[in-house]
PDB file of C-alpha atoms in Angstrom:
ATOM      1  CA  UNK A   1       0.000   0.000   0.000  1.00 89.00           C
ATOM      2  CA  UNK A   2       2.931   2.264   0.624  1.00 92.00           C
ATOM      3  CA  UNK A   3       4.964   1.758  -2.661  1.00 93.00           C
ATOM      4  CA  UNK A   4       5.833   4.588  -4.746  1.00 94.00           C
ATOM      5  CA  UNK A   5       5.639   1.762  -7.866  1.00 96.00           C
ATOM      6  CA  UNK A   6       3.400  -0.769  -6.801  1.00 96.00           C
ATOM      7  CA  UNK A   7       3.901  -2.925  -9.936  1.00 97.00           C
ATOM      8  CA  UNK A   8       7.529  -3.108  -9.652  1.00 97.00           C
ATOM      9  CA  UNK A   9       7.203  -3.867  -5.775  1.00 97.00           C
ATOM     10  CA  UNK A  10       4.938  -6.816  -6.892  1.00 96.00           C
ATOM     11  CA  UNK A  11       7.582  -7.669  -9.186  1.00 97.00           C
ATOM     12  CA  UNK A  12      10.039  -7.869  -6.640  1.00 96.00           C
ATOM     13  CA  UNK A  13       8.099  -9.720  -4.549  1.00 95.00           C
ATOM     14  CA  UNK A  14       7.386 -12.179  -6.764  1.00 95.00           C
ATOM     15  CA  UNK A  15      10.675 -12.741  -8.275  1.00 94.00           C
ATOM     16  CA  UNK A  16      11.899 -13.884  -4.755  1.00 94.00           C
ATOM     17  CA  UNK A  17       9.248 -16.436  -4.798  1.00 92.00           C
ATOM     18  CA  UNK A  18       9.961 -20.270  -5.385  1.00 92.00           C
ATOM     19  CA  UNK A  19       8.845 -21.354  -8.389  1.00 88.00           C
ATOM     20  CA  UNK A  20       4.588 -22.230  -7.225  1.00 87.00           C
ATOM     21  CA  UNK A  21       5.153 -19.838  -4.649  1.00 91.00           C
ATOM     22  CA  UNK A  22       1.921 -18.117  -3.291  1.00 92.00           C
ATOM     23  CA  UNK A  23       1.558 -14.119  -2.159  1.00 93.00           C
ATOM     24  CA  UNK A  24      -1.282 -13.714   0.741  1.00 93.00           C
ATOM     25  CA  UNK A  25      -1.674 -10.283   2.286  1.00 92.00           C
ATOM     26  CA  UNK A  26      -4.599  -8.064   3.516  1.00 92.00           C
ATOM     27  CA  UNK A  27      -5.023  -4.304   3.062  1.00 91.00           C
ATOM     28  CA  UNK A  28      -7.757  -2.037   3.713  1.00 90.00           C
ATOM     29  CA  UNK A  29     -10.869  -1.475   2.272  1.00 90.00           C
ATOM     30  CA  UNK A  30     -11.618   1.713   0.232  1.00 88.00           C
ATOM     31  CA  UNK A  31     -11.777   5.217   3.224  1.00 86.00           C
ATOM     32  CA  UNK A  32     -14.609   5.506   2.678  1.00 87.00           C
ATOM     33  CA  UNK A  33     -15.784   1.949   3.906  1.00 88.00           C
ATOM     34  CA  UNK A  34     -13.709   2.221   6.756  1.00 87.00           C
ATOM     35  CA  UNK A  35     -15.780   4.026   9.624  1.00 87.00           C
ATOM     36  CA  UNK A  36     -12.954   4.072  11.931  1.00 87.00           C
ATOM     37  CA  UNK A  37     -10.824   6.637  10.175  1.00 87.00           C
ATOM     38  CA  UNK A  38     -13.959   8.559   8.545  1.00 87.00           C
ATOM     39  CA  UNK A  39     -16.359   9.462  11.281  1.00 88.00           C
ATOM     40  CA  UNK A  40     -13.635  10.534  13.405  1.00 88.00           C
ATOM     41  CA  UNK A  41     -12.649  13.052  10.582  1.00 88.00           C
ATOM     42  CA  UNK A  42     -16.401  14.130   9.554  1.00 89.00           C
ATOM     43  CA  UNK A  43     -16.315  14.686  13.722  1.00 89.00           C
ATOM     44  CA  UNK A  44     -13.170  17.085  12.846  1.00 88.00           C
ATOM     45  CA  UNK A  45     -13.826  18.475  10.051  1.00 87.00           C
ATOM     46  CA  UNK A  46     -17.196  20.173  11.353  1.00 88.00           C
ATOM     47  CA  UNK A  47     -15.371  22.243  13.748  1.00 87.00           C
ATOM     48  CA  UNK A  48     -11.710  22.776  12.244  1.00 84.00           C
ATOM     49  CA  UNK A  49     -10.977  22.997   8.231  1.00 81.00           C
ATOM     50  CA  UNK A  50      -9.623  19.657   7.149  1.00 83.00           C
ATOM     51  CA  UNK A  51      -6.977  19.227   4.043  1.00 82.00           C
ATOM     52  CA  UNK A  52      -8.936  17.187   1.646  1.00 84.00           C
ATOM     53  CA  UNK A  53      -7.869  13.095   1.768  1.00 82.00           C
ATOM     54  CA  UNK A  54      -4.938  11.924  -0.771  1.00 84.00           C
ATOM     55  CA  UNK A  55      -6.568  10.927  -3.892  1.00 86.00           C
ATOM     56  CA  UNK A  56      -7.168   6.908  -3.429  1.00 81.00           C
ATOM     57  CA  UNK A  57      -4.484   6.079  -5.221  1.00 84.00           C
ATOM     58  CA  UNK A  58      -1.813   7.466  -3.180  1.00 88.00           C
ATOM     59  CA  UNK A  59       0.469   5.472  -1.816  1.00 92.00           C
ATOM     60  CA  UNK A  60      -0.693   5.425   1.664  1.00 89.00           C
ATOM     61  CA  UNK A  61      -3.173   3.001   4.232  1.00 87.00           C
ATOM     62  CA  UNK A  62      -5.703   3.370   1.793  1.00 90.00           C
ATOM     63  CA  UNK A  63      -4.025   2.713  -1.670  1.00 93.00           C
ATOM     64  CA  UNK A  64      -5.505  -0.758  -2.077  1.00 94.00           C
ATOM     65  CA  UNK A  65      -9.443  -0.082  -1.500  1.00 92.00           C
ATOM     66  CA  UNK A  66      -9.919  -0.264  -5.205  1.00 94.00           C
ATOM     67  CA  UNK A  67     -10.203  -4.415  -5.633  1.00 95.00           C
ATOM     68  CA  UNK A  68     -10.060  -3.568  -9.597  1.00 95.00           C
ATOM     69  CA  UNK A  69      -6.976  -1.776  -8.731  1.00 95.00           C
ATOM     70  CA  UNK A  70      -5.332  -4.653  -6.898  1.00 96.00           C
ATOM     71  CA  UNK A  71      -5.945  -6.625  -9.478  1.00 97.00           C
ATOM     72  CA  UNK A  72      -4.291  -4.318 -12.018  1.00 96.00           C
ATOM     73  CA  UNK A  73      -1.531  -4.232 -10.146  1.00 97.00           C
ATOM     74  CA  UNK A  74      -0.910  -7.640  -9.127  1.00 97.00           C
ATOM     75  CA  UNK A  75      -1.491  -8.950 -12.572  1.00 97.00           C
ATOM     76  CA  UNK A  76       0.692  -5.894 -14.097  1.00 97.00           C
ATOM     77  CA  UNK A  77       3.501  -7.276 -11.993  1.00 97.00           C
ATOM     78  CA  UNK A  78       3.244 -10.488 -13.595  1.00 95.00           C
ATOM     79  CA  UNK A  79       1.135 -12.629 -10.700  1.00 95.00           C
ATOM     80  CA  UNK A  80      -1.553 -14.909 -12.211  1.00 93.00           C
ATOM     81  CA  UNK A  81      -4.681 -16.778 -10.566  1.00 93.00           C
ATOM     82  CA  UNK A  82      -4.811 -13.690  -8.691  1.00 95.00           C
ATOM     83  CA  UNK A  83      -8.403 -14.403  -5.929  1.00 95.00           C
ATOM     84  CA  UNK A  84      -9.520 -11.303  -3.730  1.00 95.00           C
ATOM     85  CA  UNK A  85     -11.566 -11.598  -0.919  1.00 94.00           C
ATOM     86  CA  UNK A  86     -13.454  -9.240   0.969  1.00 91.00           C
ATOM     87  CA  UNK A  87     -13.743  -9.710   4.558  1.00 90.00           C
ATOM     88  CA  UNK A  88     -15.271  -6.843   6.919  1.00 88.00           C
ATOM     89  CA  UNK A  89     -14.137  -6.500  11.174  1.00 88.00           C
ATOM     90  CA  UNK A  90     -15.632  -4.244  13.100  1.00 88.00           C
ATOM     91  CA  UNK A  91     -12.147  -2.334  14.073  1.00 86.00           C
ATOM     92  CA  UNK A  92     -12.421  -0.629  17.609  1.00 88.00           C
ATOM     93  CA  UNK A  93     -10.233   2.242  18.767  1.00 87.00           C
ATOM     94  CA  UNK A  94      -8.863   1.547  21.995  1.00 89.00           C
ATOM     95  CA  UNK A  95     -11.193  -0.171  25.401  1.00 93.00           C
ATOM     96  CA  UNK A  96     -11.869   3.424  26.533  1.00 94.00           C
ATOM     97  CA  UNK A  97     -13.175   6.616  25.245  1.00 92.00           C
ATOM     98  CA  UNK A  98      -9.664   8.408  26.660  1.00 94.00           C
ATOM     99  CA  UNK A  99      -8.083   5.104  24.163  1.00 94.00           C
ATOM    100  CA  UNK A 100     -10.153   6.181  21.137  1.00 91.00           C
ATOM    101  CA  UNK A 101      -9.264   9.938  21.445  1.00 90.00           C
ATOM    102  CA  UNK A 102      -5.504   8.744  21.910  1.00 92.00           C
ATOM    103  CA  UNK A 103      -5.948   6.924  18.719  1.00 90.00           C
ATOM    104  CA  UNK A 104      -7.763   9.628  16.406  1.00 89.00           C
ATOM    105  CA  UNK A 105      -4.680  12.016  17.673  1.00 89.00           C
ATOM    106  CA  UNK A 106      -2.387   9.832  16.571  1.00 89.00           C
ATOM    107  CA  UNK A 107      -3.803  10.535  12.902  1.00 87.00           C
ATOM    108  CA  UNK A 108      -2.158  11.808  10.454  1.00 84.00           C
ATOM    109  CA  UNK A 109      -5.041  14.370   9.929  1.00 84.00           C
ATOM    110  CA  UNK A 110      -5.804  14.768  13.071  1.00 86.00           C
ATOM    111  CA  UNK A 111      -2.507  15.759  14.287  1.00 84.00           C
ATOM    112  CA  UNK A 112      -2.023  18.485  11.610  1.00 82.00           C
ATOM    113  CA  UNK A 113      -4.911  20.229  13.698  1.00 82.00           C
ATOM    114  CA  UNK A 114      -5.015  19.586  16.914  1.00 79.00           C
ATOM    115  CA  UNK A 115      -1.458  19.057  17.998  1.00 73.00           C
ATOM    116  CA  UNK A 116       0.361  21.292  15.074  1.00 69.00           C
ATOM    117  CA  UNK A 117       4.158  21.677  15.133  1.00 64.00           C
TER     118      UNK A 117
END
């Protein structure tokens, strides 16, 4: 998700592989279908001006939401039989309210606002 040149990361990867050699890896969903990072924005955002998200394709947490994308990618880089499956988890921020709000800080859009350097 964080490669400048996905495809040739791929590559990589799967030049080290044996020969039959399988790649297995998860990644997030698209931003938008991930309520953990987008309430808690839509929460900041109403009260302090936000910088607009990375465009989805940015090499970042979120690069991968695009299954047709992952495909692309992955097949661009030479794998074949390529399967994708979706699985959804509830993610939870922390045990305690004072964890969640530790978490959201943490953020990088969160931080630019409330704790800026």
């Amino acid at each position: 998700m964080f490669f400048a040149d996905p495809v040739a990361a791929f590559t990589h990867l799967r030049s080290a592989l044996r020969p039959g050699g399988r790649l297995a890896f998860v990644c997030w969903q698209s931003r938008d279908d991930n309520e953990w990072t987008t309430v808690p924005r839509r929460a900041i955002d109403e009260v302090l001006s936000l910088t607009p998200p990375p465009p989805p394709d940015t090499p970042g947490g979120f690069a991968f939401g695009d299954p047709d994308r992952v495909r692309s990618v992955l097949e661009g880089a030479g794998w074949t039989g390529v399967e994708l499956t979706d699985i959804e988890r509830t993610v939870h921020l922390g045990t305690s309210i004072d964890e969640a709000v530790a978490f959201v800080r943490q953020m990088d859009y969160a931080k630019a606002v409330l704790d800026p350097a």
